PDB file of C-alpha atoms in Angstrom:
ATOM      1  CA  ALA A   1       9.689  -4.537  -6.735  1.00  0.00           C
ATOM      2  CA  PHE A   2      11.569  -1.678  -5.116  1.00  0.00           C
ATOM      3  CA  ASP A   3      13.798  -2.959  -2.333  1.00  0.00           C
ATOM      4  CA  PHE A   4      13.638  -0.607   0.636  1.00  0.00           C
ATOM      5  CA  GLY A   5      14.314  -3.538   2.968  1.00  0.00           C
ATOM      6  CA  ILE A   6      11.967  -6.055   1.354  1.00  0.00           C
ATOM      7  CA  LYS A   7      11.055  -9.224   3.220  1.00  0.00           C
ATOM      8  CA  TYR A   8      11.471 -12.545   1.480  1.00  0.00           C
ATOM      9  CA  ASN A   9       7.868 -13.458   2.256  1.00  0.00           C
ATOM     10  CA  ILE A  10       6.661 -10.547   0.112  1.00  0.00           C
ATOM     11  CA  LEU A  11       8.492 -12.011  -2.866  1.00  0.00           C
ATOM     12  CA  ARG A  12       6.993 -15.409  -2.040  1.00  0.00           C
ATOM     13  CA  LYS A  13       3.460 -13.944  -1.917  1.00  0.00           C
ATOM     14  CA  LEU A  14       3.956 -12.223  -5.282  1.00  0.00           C
ATOM     15  CA  ARG A  15       5.371 -15.374  -6.915  1.00  0.00           C
ATOM     16  CA  GLN A  16       2.480 -17.459  -5.516  1.00  0.00           C
ATOM     17  CA  ARG A  17       0.201 -15.262  -7.591  1.00  0.00           C
ATOM     18  CA  GLY A  18       2.123 -15.842 -10.798  1.00  0.00           C
ATOM     19  CA  PHE A  19       4.360 -12.770 -10.778  1.00  0.00           C
ATOM     20  CA  ARG A  20       7.883 -12.874 -12.140  1.00  0.00           C
ATOM     21  CA  VAL A  21       9.600 -10.384  -9.873  1.00  0.00           C
ATOM     22  CA  GLN A  22      12.523  -8.138 -10.790  1.00  0.00           C
ATOM     23  CA  VAL A  23      13.902  -6.483  -7.645  1.00  0.00           C
ATOM     24  CA  VAL A  24      15.399  -3.014  -8.095  1.00  0.00           C
ATOM     25  CA  PRO A  25      17.345  -0.971  -5.540  1.00  0.00           C
ATOM     26  CA  ALA A  26      15.786   1.948  -3.664  1.00  0.00           C
ATOM     27  CA  THR A  27      17.847   4.307  -5.820  1.00  0.00           C
ATOM     28  CA  ALA A  28      16.357   3.110  -9.136  1.00  0.00           C
ATOM     29  CA  THR A  29      14.881   5.830 -11.337  1.00  0.00           C
ATOM     30  CA  ALA A  30      11.538   5.654 -13.113  1.00  0.00           C
ATOM     31  CA  ASP A  31      13.352   5.195 -16.442  1.00  0.00           C
ATOM     32  CA  GLU A  32      15.416   2.323 -15.039  1.00  0.00           C
ATOM     33  CA  VAL A  33      12.285   0.626 -13.713  1.00  0.00           C
ATOM     34  CA  MET A  34      10.388   1.123 -16.984  1.00  0.00           C
ATOM     35  CA  SER A  35      13.325  -0.351 -18.947  1.00  0.00           C
ATOM     36  CA  TYR A  36      12.207  -3.747 -17.571  1.00  0.00           C
ATOM     37  CA  LYS A  37       8.756  -3.207 -19.135  1.00  0.00           C
ATOM     38  CA  PRO A  38       6.945  -4.056 -15.877  1.00  0.00           C
ATOM     39  CA  HIS A  39       3.258  -4.867 -15.734  1.00  0.00           C
ATOM     40  CA  GLY A  40       3.167  -3.397 -12.205  1.00  0.00           C
ATOM     41  CA  VAL A  41       5.419  -1.924  -9.536  1.00  0.00           C
ATOM     42  CA  PHE A  42       5.548  -2.997  -5.906  1.00  0.00           C
ATOM     43  CA  LEU A  43       6.914  -0.629  -3.229  1.00  0.00           C
ATOM     44  CA  SER A  44       8.258  -2.618  -0.288  1.00  0.00           C
ATOM     45  CA  ASN A  45       8.504  -2.109   3.414  1.00  0.00           C
ATOM     46  CA  GLY A  46      11.702  -0.834   4.982  1.00  0.00           C
ATOM     47  CA  PRO A  47      13.117   1.099   7.901  1.00  0.00           C
ATOM     48  CA  GLY A  48      13.582   4.787   8.454  1.00  0.00           C
ATOM     49  CA  ASP A  49      12.169   8.210   7.804  1.00  0.00           C
ATOM     50  CA  PRO A  50      10.361   8.340   4.444  1.00  0.00           C
ATOM     51  CA  GLU A  51      10.978  12.077   4.095  1.00  0.00           C
ATOM     52  CA  ALA A  52      14.705  11.450   3.551  1.00  0.00           C
ATOM     53  CA  LEU A  53      14.037   9.439   0.370  1.00  0.00           C
ATOM     54  CA  ASP A  54      13.399  12.332  -2.032  1.00  0.00           C
ATOM     55  CA  TYR A  55      15.064  10.419  -4.907  1.00  0.00           C
ATOM     56  CA  THR A  56      12.494   7.650  -4.442  1.00  0.00           C
ATOM     57  CA  HIS A  57       9.601  10.136  -4.254  1.00  0.00           C
ATOM     58  CA  ARG A  58      10.696  11.419  -7.683  1.00  0.00           C
ATOM     59  CA  ALA A  59      11.042   7.919  -9.148  1.00  0.00           C
ATOM     60  CA  VAL A  60       7.613   6.841  -7.924  1.00  0.00           C
ATOM     61  CA  ARG A  61       6.048  10.109  -9.126  1.00  0.00           C
ATOM     62  CA  GLY A  62       7.427   9.249 -12.580  1.00  0.00           C
ATOM     63  CA  LEU A  63       5.759   5.815 -12.497  1.00  0.00           C
ATOM     64  CA  ILE A  64       2.270   7.003 -11.559  1.00  0.00           C
ATOM     65  CA  GLY A  65      -0.076   6.511 -14.481  1.00  0.00           C
ATOM     66  CA  GLU A  66       2.438   4.281 -16.288  1.00  0.00           C
ATOM     67  CA  VAL A  67       1.775   0.991 -14.460  1.00  0.00           C
ATOM     68  CA  PRO A  68      -0.312  -0.205 -11.498  1.00  0.00           C
ATOM     69  CA  ILE A  69       1.452   0.401  -8.172  1.00  0.00           C
ATOM     70  CA  PHE A  70       1.004  -1.320  -4.798  1.00  0.00           C
ATOM     71  CA  GLY A  71       2.877  -0.105  -1.717  1.00  0.00           C
ATOM     72  CA  ILE A  72       3.126  -1.416   1.823  1.00  0.00           C
ATOM     73  CA  CYS A  73       4.541   0.189   4.967  1.00  0.00           C
ATOM     74  CA  LEU A  74       7.409   2.455   3.824  1.00  0.00           C
ATOM     75  CA  GLY A  75       6.104   2.070   0.259  1.00  0.00           C
ATOM     76  CA  HIS A  76       2.750   3.447   1.475  1.00  0.00           C
ATOM     77  CA  GLN A  77       4.485   6.460   2.996  1.00  0.00           C
ATOM     78  CA  ILE A  78       6.567   7.045  -0.157  1.00  0.00           C
ATOM     79  CA  LEU A  79       3.345   7.090  -2.197  1.00  0.00           C
ATOM     80  CA  GLY A  80       2.054   9.746   0.171  1.00  0.00           C
ATOM     81  CA  PHE A  81       5.066  11.905  -0.703  1.00  0.00           C
ATOM     82  CA  ALA A  82       4.791  11.106  -4.421  1.00  0.00           C
ATOM     83  CA  PHE A  83       1.271  12.539  -4.349  1.00  0.00           C
ATOM     84  CA  GLY A  84       2.390  15.719  -2.595  1.00  0.00           C
ATOM     85  CA  GLY A  85       1.639  14.613   0.957  1.00  0.00           C
ATOM     86  CA  ARG A  86       3.747  14.489   4.086  1.00  0.00           C
ATOM     87  CA  THR A  87       4.268  12.143   7.017  1.00  0.00           C
ATOM     88  CA  PHE A  88       4.607  12.695  10.751  1.00  0.00           C
ATOM     89  CA  LYS A  89       6.400  10.756  13.467  1.00  0.00           C
ATOM     90  CA  LEU A  90       4.138   8.729  15.737  1.00  0.00           C
ATOM     91  CA  LYS A  91       4.705   9.172  19.471  1.00  0.00           C
ATOM     92  CA  PHE A  92       5.188   5.437  20.056  1.00  0.00           C
ATOM     93  CA  GLY A  93       4.756   3.844  16.636  1.00  0.00           C
ATOM     94  CA  HIS A  94       2.643   0.874  15.708  1.00  0.00           C
ATOM     95  CA  ARG A  95       4.302  -2.376  16.736  1.00  0.00           C
ATOM     96  CA  GLY A  96       3.109  -5.952  16.815  1.00  0.00           C
ATOM     97  CA  ALA A  97       0.514  -8.262  15.314  1.00  0.00           C
ATOM     98  CA  ASN A  98      -2.496  -6.727  17.017  1.00  0.00           C
ATOM     99  CA  GLN A  99      -3.320  -3.443  15.266  1.00  0.00           C
ATOM    100  CA  PRO A 100      -7.041  -3.085  14.413  1.00  0.00           C
ATOM    101  CA  VAL A 101      -7.647  -1.571  10.971  1.00  0.00           C
ATOM    102  CA  LYS A 102     -11.052  -0.607   9.607  1.00  0.00           C
ATOM    103  CA  ASP A 103     -11.753  -0.761   5.883  1.00  0.00           C
ATOM    104  CA  LEU A 104     -13.909   2.326   5.314  1.00  0.00           C
ATOM    105  CA  PRO A 105     -15.784   1.173   2.171  1.00  0.00           C
ATOM    106  CA  THR A 106     -16.924  -2.116   3.742  1.00  0.00           C
ATOM    107  CA  GLY A 107     -16.802  -1.398   7.477  1.00  0.00           C
ATOM    108  CA  LYS A 108     -14.849  -4.624   8.042  1.00  0.00           C
ATOM    109  CA  VAL A 109     -12.139  -4.705  10.698  1.00  0.00           C
ATOM    110  CA  ALA A 110      -8.928  -6.711  10.358  1.00  0.00           C
ATOM    111  CA  ILE A 111      -6.219  -7.328  12.927  1.00  0.00           C
ATOM    112  CA  THR A 112      -2.925  -6.453  11.252  1.00  0.00           C
ATOM    113  CA  SER A 113       0.788  -6.802  11.828  1.00  0.00           C
ATOM    114  CA  GLN A 114       2.716  -3.522  11.915  1.00  0.00           C
ATOM    115  CA  ASN A 115       6.175  -2.157  12.643  1.00  0.00           C
ATOM    116  CA  HIS A 116       6.552   1.534  11.808  1.00  0.00           C
ATOM    117  CA  GLY A 117       7.114   4.900  13.431  1.00  0.00           C
ATOM    118  CA  PHE A 118       5.702   7.286  10.805  1.00  0.00           C
ATOM    119  CA  ALA A 119       2.230   7.845   9.355  1.00  0.00           C
ATOM    120  CA  VAL A 120       0.848   9.645   6.307  1.00  0.00           C
ATOM    121  CA  ASP A 121      -0.739  12.980   7.229  1.00  0.00           C
ATOM    122  CA  PRO A 122      -4.222  12.879   5.630  1.00  0.00           C
ATOM    123  CA  GLY A 123      -4.523  16.662   5.736  1.00  0.00           C
ATOM    124  CA  THR A 124      -1.662  16.961   3.240  1.00  0.00           C
ATOM    125  CA  LEU A 125      -3.269  14.761   0.584  1.00  0.00           C
ATOM    126  CA  ASP A 126      -5.543  16.177  -2.100  1.00  0.00           C
ATOM    127  CA  PRO A 127      -8.952  14.520  -1.469  1.00  0.00           C
ATOM    128  CA  ASP A 128      -9.819  14.932  -5.156  1.00  0.00           C
ATOM    129  CA  GLU A 129      -6.840  12.653  -5.983  1.00  0.00           C
ATOM    130  CA  MET A 130      -6.456  10.346  -2.994  1.00  0.00           C
ATOM    131  CA  GLU A 131      -9.080   8.364  -1.111  1.00  0.00           C
ATOM    132  CA  ILE A 132      -8.379   7.207   2.433  1.00  0.00           C
ATOM    133  CA  THR A 133      -9.596   3.585   2.426  1.00  0.00           C
ATOM    134  CA  GLN A 134      -8.501   2.297   5.844  1.00  0.00           C
ATOM    135  CA  ILE A 135      -7.834   3.735   9.293  1.00  0.00           C
ATOM    136  CA  ASN A 136      -6.220   2.480  12.487  1.00  0.00           C
ATOM    137  CA  LEU A 137      -8.919   2.108  15.121  1.00  0.00           C
ATOM    138  CA  ASN A 138      -6.524   2.910  17.969  1.00  0.00           C
ATOM    139  CA  ASP A 139      -5.463   6.372  16.771  1.00  0.00           C
ATOM    140  CA  GLN A 140      -7.372   7.025  13.502  1.00  0.00           C
ATOM    141  CA  THR A 141      -4.173   7.239  11.410  1.00  0.00           C
ATOM    142  CA  VAL A 142      -4.197   6.425   7.694  1.00  0.00           C
ATOM    143  CA  GLU A 143      -3.765   2.685   7.093  1.00  0.00           C
ATOM    144  CA  GLY A 144      -4.785   2.517   3.438  1.00  0.00           C
ATOM    145  CA  MET A 145      -5.261   4.804   0.470  1.00  0.00           C
ATOM    146  CA  ARG A 146      -5.869   4.660  -3.249  1.00  0.00           C
ATOM    147  CA  HIS A 147      -5.730   7.075  -6.119  1.00  0.00           C
ATOM    148  CA  ARG A 148      -9.089   8.042  -7.572  1.00  0.00           C
ATOM    149  CA  LYS A 149      -7.882   8.005 -11.207  1.00  0.00           C
ATOM    150  CA  HIS A 150      -4.692   5.924 -11.448  1.00  0.00           C
ATOM    151  CA  ALA A 151      -4.239   2.237 -10.561  1.00  0.00           C
ATOM    152  CA  VAL A 152      -2.392   2.925  -7.309  1.00  0.00           C
ATOM    153  CA  PHE A 153      -3.127   1.707  -3.785  1.00  0.00           C
ATOM    154  CA  SER A 154      -1.247   1.114  -0.564  1.00  0.00           C
ATOM    155  CA  VAL A 155      -1.492  -0.030   3.035  1.00  0.00           C
ATOM    156  CA  GLN A 156       0.547   0.910   6.073  1.00  0.00           C
ATOM    157  CA  TYR A 157       0.609  -2.574   7.583  1.00  0.00           C
ATOM    158  CA  HIS A 158       2.195  -5.895   6.558  1.00  0.00           C
ATOM    159  CA  PRO A 159      -0.246  -8.091   4.593  1.00  0.00           C
ATOM    160  CA  GLU A 160       2.554 -10.646   4.106  1.00  0.00           C
ATOM    161  CA  ALA A 161       3.043 -11.135   7.861  1.00  0.00           C
ATOM    162  CA  SER A 162       3.978 -14.681   8.668  1.00  0.00           C
ATOM    163  CA  PRO A 163       3.503 -15.851  11.306  1.00  0.00           C
ATOM    164  CA  GLY A 164       0.655 -13.516  12.104  1.00  0.00           C
ATOM    165  CA  PRO A 165      -2.735 -12.448  10.851  1.00  0.00           C
ATOM    166  CA  HIS A 166      -3.468 -13.494   7.280  1.00  0.00           C
ATOM    167  CA  GLU A 167      -6.661 -11.460   6.927  1.00  0.00           C
ATOM    168  CA  ALA A 168      -5.010  -9.054   4.478  1.00  0.00           C
ATOM    169  CA  ASP A 169      -3.528 -11.635   2.097  1.00  0.00           C
ATOM    170  CA  PHE A 170      -6.217 -10.671  -0.426  1.00  0.00           C
ATOM    171  CA  LEU A 171      -4.314  -7.428  -1.171  1.00  0.00           C
ATOM    172  CA  PHE A 172      -1.783  -9.357  -3.270  1.00  0.00           C
ATOM    173  CA  ASP A 173      -4.726 -10.785  -5.241  1.00  0.00           C
ATOM    174  CA  ASP A 174      -6.129  -7.255  -5.649  1.00  0.00           C
ATOM    175  CA  PHE A 175      -2.778  -6.113  -7.061  1.00  0.00           C
ATOM    176  CA  ARG A 176      -2.846  -8.985  -9.564  1.00  0.00           C
ATOM    177  CA  LYS A 177      -6.403  -8.075 -10.616  1.00  0.00           C
ATOM    178  CA  LEU A 178      -5.379  -4.435 -11.056  1.00  0.00           C
ATOM    179  CA  ILE A 179      -2.528  -5.456 -13.345  1.00  0.00           C
ATOM    180  CA  LEU A 180      -4.743  -7.781 -15.397  1.00  0.00           C
ATOM    181  CA  LYS A 181      -7.340  -5.027 -15.753  1.00  0.00           C
ATOM    182  CA  ALA A 182      -4.659  -2.562 -16.923  1.00  0.00           C
ATOM    183  CA  GLY A 183      -3.847  -5.034 -19.686  1.00  0.00           C
TER     184      GLY A 183
END
């Protein structure tokens, strides 16, 4: 798990699903991460402008296709950069435990907990590589994406939120399934 400002509850959610978690600093390289022989990589939440983290964009780019990757919040935005995308600053940001997010494949809506000021610009992502899977119903910004070929997915919100909505807890289970499928 990359630590960009990781919350303890994220580690708890991963351990509840049987993961042994090795936390690495935001400055870790792909080679350093792979030296632990991980079965998957988690990209945590954190504060700040994702564009400033070019060293992390490079590290994550080096991990794509090597192991399954799951990113949330800042980790979601870093994945956007790793795949050649960009972000933009939201006028007011998404704050609080009341952000409606629509899952595009199923049409289901979940109320999510969020705290961020940047969003992935969908127009900068290659649609042949990345699929937008979820959108914010208030402003139509990207809330979820996945790679079409590699075992990589991310969400902009906080599925570990506690207290708060627990509708997105299944994402940690999806990450586990992705790792088991990758063998």
